[in-house]
Coordinates of N, CA and C in Angstrom, one line a residue:
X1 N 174.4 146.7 66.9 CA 173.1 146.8 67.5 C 172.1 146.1 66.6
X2 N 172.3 146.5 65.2 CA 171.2 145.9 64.5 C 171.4 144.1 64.4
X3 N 172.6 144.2 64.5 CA 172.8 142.2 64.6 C 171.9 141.8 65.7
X4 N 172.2 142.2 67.0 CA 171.6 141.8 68.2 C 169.9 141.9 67.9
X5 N 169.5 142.9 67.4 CA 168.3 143.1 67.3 C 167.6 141.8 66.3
X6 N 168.1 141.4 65.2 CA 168.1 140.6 64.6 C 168.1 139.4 65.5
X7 N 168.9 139.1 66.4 CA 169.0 137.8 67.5 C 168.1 137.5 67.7
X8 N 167.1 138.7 68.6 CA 166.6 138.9 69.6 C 165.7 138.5 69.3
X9 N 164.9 139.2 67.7 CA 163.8 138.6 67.4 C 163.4 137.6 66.2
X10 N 164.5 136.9 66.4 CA 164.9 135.1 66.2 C 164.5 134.7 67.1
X11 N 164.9 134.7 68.6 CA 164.4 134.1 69.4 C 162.8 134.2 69.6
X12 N 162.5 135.2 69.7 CA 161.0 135.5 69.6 C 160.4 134.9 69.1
X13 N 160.6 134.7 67.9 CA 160.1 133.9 66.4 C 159.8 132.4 67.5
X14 N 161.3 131.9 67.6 CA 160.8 130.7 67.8 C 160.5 130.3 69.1
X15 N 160.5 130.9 70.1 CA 159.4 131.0 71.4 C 158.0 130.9 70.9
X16 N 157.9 131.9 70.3 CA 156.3 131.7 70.0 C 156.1 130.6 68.9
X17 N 156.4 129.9 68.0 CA 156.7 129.0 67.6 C 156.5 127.3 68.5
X18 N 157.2 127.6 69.4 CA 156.9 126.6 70.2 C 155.9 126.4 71.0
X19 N 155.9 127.6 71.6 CA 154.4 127.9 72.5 C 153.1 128.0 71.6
X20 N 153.0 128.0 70.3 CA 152.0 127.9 69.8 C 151.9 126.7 70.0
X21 N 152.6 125.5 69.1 CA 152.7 124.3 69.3 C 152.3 123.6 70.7
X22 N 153.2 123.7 71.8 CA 152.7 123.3 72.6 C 151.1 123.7 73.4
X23 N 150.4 125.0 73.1 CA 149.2 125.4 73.3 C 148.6 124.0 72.7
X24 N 148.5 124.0 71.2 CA 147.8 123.3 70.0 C 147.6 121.8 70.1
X25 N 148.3 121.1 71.3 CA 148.3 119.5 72.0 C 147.5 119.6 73.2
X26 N 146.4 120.6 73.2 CA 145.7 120.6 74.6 C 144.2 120.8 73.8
X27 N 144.3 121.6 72.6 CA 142.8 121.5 72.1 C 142.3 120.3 71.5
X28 N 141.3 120.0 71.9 CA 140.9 118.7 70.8 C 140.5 119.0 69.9
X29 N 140.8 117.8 69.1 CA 140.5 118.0 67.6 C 141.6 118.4 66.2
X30 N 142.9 118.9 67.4 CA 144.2 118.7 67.0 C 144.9 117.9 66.9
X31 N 146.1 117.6 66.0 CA 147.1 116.6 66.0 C 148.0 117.3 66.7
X32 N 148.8 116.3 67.5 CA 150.0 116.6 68.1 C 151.2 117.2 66.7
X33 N 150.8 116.9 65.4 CA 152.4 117.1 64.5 C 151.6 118.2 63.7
X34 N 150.3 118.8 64.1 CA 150.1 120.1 63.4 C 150.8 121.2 64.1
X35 N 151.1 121.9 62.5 CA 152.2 123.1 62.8 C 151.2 124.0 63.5
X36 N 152.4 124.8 64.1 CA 151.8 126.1 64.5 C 151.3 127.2 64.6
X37 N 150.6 127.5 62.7 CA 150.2 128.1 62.3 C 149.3 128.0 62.0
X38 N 148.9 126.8 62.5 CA 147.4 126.2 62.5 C 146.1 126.1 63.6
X39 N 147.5 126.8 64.3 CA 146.5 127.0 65.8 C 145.3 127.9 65.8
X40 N 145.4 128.9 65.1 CA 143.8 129.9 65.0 C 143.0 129.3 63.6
X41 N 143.4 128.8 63.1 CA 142.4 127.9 62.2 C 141.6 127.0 62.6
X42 N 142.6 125.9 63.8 CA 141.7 125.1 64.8 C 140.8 125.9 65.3
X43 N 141.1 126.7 66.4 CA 139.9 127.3 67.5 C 138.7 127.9 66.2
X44 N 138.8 128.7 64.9 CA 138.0 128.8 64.7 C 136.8 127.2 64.2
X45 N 137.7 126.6 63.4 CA 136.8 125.5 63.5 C 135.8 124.6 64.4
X46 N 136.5 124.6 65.8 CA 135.9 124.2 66.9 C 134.8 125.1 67.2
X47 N 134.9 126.5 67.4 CA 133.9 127.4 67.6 C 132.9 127.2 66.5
X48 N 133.1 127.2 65.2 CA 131.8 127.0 64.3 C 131.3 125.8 64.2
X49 N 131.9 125.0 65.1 CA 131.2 123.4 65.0 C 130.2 123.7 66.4
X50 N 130.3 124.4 67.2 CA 129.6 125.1 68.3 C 129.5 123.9 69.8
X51 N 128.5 123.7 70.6 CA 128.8 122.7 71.7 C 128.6 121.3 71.2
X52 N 129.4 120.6 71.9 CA 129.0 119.4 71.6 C 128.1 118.2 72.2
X53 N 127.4 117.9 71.5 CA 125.8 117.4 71.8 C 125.6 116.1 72.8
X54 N 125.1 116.4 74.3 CA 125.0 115.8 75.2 C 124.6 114.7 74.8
X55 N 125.0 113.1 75.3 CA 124.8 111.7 75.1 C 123.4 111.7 75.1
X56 N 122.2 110.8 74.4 CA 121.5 110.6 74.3 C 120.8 110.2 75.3
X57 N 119.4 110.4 75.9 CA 119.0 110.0 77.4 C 117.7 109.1 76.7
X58 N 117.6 108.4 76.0 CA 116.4 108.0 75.6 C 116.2 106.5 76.3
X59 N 117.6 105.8 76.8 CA 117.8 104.7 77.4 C 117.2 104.9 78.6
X60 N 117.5 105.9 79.1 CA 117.2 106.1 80.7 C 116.0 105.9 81.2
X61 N 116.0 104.4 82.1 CA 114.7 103.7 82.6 C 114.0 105.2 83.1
X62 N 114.1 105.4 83.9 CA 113.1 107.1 84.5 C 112.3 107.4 83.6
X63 N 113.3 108.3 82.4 CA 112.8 109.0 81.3 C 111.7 108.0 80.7
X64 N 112.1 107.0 80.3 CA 110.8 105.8 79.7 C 109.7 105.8 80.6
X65 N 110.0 105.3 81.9 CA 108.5 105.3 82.8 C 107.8 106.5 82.8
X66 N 108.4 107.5 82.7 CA 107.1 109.1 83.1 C 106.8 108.9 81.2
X67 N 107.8 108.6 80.3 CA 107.0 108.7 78.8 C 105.5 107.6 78.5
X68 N 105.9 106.7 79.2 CA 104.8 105.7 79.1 C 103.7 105.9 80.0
X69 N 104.0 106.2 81.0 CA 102.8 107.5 82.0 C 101.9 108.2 81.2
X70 N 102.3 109.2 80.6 CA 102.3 110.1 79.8 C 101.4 109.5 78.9
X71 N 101.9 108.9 78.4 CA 101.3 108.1 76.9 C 100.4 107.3 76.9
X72 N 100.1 107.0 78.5 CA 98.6 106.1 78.9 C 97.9 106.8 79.4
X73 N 98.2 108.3 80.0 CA 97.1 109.3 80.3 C 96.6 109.7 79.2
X74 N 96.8 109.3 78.2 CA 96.5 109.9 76.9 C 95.1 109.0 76.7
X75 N 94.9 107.9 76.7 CA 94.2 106.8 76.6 C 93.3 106.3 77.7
X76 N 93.7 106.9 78.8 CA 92.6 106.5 79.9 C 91.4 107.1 79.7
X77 N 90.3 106.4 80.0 CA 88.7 107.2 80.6 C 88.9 107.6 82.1
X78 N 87.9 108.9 82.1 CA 87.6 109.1 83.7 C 87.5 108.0 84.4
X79 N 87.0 106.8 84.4 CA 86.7 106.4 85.5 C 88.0 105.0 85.6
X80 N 89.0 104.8 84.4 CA 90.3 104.4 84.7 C 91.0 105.2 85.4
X81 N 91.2 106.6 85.0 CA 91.9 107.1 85.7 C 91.8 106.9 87.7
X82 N 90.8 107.0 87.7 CA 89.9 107.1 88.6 C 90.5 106.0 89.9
X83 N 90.1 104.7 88.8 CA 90.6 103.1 89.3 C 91.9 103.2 89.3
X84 N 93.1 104.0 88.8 CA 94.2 104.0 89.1 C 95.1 104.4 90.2
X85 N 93.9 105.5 90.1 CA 93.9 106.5 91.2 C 93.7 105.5 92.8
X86 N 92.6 105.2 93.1 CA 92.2 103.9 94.1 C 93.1 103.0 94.1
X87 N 93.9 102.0 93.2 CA 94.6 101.5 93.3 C 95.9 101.5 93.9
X88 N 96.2 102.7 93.3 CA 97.5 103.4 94.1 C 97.6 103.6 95.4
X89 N 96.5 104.2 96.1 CA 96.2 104.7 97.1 C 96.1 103.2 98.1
X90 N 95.3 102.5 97.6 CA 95.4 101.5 98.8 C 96.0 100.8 99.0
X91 N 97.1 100.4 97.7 CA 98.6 99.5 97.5 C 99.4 100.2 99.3
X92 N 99.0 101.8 99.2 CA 100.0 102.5 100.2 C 99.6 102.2 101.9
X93 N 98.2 101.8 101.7 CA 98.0 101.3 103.3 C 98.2 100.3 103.8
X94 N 98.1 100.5 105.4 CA 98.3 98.7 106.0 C 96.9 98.6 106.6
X95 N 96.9 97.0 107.3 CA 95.9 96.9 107.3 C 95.2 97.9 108.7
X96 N 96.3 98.2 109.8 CA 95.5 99.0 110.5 C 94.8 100.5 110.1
X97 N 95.7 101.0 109.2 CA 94.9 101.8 108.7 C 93.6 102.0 108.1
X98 N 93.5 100.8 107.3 CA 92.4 100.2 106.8 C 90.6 100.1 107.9
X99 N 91.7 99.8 108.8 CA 90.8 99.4 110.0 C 90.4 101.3 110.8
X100 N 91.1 102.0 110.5 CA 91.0 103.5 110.7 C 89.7 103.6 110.0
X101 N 90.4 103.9 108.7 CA 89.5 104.2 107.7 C 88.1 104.0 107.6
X102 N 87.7 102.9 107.5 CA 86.6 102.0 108.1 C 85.9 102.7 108.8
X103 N 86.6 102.9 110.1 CA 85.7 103.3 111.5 C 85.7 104.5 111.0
X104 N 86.2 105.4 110.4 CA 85.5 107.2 110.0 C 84.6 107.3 109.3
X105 N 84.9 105.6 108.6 CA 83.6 106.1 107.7 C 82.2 105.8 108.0
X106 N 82.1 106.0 108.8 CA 80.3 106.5 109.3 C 80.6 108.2 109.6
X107 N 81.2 108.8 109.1 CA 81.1 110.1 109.1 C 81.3 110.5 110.7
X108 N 81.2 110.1 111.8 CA 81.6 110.0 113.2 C 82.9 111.0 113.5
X109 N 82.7 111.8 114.2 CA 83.8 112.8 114.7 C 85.2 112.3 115.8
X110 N 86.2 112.4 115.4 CA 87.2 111.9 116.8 C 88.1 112.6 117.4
X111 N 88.3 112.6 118.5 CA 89.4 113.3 119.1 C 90.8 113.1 118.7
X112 N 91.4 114.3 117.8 CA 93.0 114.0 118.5 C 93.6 115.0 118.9
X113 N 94.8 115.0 119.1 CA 95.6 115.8 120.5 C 97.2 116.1 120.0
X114 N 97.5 117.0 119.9 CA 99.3 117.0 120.1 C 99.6 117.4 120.8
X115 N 100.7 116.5 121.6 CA 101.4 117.3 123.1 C 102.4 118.0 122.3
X116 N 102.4 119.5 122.9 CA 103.6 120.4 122.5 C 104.7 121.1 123.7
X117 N 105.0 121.9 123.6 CA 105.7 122.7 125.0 C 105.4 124.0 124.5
X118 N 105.1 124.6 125.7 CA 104.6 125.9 125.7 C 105.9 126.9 125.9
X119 N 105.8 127.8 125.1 CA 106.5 128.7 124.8 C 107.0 129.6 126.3
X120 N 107.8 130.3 126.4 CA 107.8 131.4 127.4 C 107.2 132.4 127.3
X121 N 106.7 132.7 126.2 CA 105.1 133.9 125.7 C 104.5 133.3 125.9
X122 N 103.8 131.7 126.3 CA 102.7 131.2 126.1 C 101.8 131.2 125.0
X123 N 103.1 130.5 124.0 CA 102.4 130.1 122.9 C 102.9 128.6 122.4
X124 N 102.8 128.3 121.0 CA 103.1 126.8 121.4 C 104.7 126.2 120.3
X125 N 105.6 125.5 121.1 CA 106.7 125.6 120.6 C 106.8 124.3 120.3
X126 N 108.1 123.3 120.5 CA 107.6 122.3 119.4 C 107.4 121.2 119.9
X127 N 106.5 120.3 118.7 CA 105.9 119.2 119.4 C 106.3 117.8 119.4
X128 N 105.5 117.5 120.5 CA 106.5 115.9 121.2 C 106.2 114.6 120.8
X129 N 104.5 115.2 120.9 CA 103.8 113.7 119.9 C 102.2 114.6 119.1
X130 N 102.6 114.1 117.9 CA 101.4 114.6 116.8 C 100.5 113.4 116.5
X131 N 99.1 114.2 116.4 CA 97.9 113.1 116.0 C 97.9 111.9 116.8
X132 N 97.9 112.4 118.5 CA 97.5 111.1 119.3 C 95.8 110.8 119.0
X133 N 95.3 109.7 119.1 CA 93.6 109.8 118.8 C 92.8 108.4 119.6
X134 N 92.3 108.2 119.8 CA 91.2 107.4 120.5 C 90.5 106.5 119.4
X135 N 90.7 107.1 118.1 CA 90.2 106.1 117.0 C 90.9 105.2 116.8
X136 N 92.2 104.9 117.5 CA 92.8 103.3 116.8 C 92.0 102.2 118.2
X137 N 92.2 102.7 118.9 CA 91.0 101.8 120.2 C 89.4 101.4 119.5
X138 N 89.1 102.5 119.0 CA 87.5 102.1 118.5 C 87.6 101.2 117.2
X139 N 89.1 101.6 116.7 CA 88.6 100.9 115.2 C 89.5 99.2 116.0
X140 N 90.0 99.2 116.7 CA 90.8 98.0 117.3 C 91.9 97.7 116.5
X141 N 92.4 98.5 116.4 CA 94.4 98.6 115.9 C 94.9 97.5 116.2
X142 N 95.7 96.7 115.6 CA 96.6 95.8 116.2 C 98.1 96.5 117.0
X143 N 98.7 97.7 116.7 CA 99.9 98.5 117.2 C 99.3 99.4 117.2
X144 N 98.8 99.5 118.7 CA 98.6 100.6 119.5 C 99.1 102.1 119.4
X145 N 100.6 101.8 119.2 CA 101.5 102.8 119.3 C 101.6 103.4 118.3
X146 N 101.1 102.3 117.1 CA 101.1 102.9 115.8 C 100.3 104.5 115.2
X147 N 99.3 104.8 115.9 CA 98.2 105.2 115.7 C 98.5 106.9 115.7
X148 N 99.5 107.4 116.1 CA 99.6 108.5 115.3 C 100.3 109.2 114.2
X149 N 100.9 107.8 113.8 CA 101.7 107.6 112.3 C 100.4 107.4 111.5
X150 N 99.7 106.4 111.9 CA 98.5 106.0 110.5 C 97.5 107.3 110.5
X151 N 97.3 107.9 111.8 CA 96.6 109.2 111.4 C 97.4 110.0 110.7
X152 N 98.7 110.8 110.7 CA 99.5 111.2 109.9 C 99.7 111.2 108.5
X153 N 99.3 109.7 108.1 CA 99.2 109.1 106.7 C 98.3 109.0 106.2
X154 N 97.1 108.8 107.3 CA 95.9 109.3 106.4 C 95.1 110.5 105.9
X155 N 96.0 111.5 107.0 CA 95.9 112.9 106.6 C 96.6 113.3 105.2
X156 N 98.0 112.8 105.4 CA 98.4 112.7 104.3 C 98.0 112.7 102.7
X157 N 97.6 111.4 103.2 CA 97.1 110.6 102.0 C 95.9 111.4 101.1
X158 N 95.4 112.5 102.1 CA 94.1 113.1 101.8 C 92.7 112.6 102.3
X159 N 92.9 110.8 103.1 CA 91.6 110.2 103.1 C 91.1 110.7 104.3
X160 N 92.0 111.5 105.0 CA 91.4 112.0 106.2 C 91.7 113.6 106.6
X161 N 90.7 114.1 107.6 CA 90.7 116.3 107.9 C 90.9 116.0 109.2
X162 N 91.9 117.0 109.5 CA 92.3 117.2 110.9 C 91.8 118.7 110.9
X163 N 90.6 119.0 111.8 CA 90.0 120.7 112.0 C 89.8 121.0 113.3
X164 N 89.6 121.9 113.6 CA 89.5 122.2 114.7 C 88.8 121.9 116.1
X165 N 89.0 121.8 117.1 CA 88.6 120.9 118.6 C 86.9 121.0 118.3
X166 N 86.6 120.0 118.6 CA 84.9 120.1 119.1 C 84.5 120.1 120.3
X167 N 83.7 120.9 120.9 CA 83.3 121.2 122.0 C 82.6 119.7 122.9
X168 N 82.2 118.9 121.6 CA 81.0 117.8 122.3 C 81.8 116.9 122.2
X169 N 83.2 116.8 122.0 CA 84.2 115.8 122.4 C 85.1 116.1 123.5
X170 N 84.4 117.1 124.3 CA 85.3 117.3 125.4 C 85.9 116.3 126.3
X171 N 85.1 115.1 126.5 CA 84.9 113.9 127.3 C 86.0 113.0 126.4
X172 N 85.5 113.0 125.5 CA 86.9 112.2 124.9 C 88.4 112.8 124.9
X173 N 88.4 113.9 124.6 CA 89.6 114.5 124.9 C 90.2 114.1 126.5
X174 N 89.7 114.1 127.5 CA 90.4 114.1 128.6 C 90.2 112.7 128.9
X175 N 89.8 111.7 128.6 CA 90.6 110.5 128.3 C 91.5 110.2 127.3
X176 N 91.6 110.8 126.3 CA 92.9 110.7 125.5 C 93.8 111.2 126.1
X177 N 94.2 112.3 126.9 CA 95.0 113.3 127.4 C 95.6 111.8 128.6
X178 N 94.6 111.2 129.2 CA 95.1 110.5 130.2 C 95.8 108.7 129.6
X179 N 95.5 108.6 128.0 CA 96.9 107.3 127.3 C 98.1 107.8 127.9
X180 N 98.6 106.6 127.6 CA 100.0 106.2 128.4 C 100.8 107.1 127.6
X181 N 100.5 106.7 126.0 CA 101.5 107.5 125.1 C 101.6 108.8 125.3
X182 N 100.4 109.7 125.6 CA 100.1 111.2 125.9 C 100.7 111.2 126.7
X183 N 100.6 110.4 128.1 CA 101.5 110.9 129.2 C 102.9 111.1 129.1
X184 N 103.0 110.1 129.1 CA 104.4 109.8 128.8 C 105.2 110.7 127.7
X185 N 104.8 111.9 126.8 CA 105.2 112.8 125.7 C 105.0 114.0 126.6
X186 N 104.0 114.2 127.4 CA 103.8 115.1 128.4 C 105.0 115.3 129.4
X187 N 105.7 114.2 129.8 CA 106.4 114.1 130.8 C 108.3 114.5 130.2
X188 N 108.2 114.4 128.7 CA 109.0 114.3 128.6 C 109.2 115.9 127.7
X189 N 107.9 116.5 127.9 CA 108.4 118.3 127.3 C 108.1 119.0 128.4
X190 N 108.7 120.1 127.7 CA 109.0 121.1 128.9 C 107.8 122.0 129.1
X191 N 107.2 122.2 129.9 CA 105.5 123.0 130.4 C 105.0 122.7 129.0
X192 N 104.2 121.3 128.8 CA 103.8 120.5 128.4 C 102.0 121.3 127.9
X193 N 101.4 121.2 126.7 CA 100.6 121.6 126.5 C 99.3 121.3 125.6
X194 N 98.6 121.2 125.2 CA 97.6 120.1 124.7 C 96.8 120.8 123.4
X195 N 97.0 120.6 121.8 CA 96.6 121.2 121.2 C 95.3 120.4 120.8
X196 N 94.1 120.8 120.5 CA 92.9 119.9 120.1 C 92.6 120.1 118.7
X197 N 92.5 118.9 118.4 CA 91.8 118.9 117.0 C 90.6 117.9 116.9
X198 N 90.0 118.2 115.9 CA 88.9 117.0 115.7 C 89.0 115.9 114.0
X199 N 89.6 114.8 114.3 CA 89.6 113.6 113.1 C 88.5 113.1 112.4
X200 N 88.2 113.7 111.3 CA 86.8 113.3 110.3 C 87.2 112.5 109.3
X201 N 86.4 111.7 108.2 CA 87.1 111.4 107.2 C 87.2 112.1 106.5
X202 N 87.3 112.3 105.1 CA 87.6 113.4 103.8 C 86.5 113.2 103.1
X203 N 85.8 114.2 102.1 CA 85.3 114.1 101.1 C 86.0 112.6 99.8
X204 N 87.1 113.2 100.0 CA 88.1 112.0 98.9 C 87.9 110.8 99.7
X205 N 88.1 110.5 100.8 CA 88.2 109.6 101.8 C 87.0 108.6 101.8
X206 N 86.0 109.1 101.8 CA 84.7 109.0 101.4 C 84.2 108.6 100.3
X207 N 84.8 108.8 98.6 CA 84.5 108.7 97.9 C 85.0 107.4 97.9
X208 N 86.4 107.1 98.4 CA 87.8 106.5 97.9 C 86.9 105.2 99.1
X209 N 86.2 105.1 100.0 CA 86.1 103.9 100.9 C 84.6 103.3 99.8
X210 N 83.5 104.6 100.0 CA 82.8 104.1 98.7 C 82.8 103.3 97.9
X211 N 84.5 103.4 97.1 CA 84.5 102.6 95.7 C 85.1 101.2 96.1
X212 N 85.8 101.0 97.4 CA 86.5 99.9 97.9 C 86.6 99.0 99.2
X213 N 85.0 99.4 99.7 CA 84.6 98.6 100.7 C 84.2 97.8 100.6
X214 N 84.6 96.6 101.5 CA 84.3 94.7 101.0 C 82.6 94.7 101.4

């Protein structure tokens, strides 16, 4: 019995033995011909060397353009910032919008309209065409069709307030309601329905035509 026992944990011995070994070819930082007894020496080594330190990002075009951003807000005056600001802004328009813009700026009120579909509560569900307006006719748009994208963008943009219906543009509204485009968005929702707003320019809008009208 005691021979066997002896065998048994011979074998043992060298199972684990090997299975150390073979563990010890998967950590890095090991040699494949380190002994086996070396295996908890490694792991602590690797743990007190702790994570290892993510590739350097200082190359990365992105990271340089917001650092040099950064690093020229540092150095601007008000009224560069200001000119950068304007510059940006109108790099983003075309020229019909331009031709919007323009015509709001006499401070002048305009109709626009979104056709929506009315709800089964009779309320308003979703819409078919946004920011139809009567201002790309007055300001004389080249794409017609364009004209509730450039309102869109100039809302966007800030240079222009979409508020609520005016009562003294009722007349305009019901020839807006009767463009082709309106119709034709009307025709194509389900109990079709007519939300009013009124198109001003902005305060910013205002400031921003101020510093850049020919």
């Amino acid at each position: 019995m005691t021979r066997n026992l002896v065998r048994g944990v011979g074998r043992m011995a060298g199972w684990a033995a090997r299975t150390g070994y073979e563990l010890s070819r998967y950590l890095p930082g090991v040699d494949d011909g380190a002994p086996a007894g070396d295996l908890a020496t490694s792991r602590r080594e690797l743990q007190a060397a702790g994570p290892r330190p993510e590739p350097s990002a200082d190359g990365d075009p992105l990271r340089l353009r917001v650092a040099a951003l950064l690093a020229e807000s540092a150095e601007l005056g008000r009224d560069d910032a200001r000119q950068r600001l304007y510059e940006q802004v109108l790099s983003d328009l075309v020229p019909d919008e331009v031709r919007i813009l323009a015509t709001l700026a006499d401070g002048a009120p305009h109709p626009a309209v979104d056709v929506a579909e009315r709800t089964a509560l009779g309320g308003v569900g979703r819409t078919v065409l946004r920011n139809a307006s009567t201002v790309g006719a007055t300001a004389g748009v080249v794409l017609a069709e364009g004209v509730p994208v450039y309102v869109t963008r100039l809302v966007g943009a800030g240079l222009a307030d979409l508020t609520k219906a005016d009562s003294a543009l009722d007349t305009q509204y019901e020839v807006l309601v009767a463009d082709d485009a309106v119709v034709e968005a009307a025709r194509l929702a389900r109990r079709p329905t007519y939300v009013r707003r009124t198109l001003r320019i902005s305060q910013f809008g205002a400031n921003f035509w101020q510093a850049v009208a020919p």
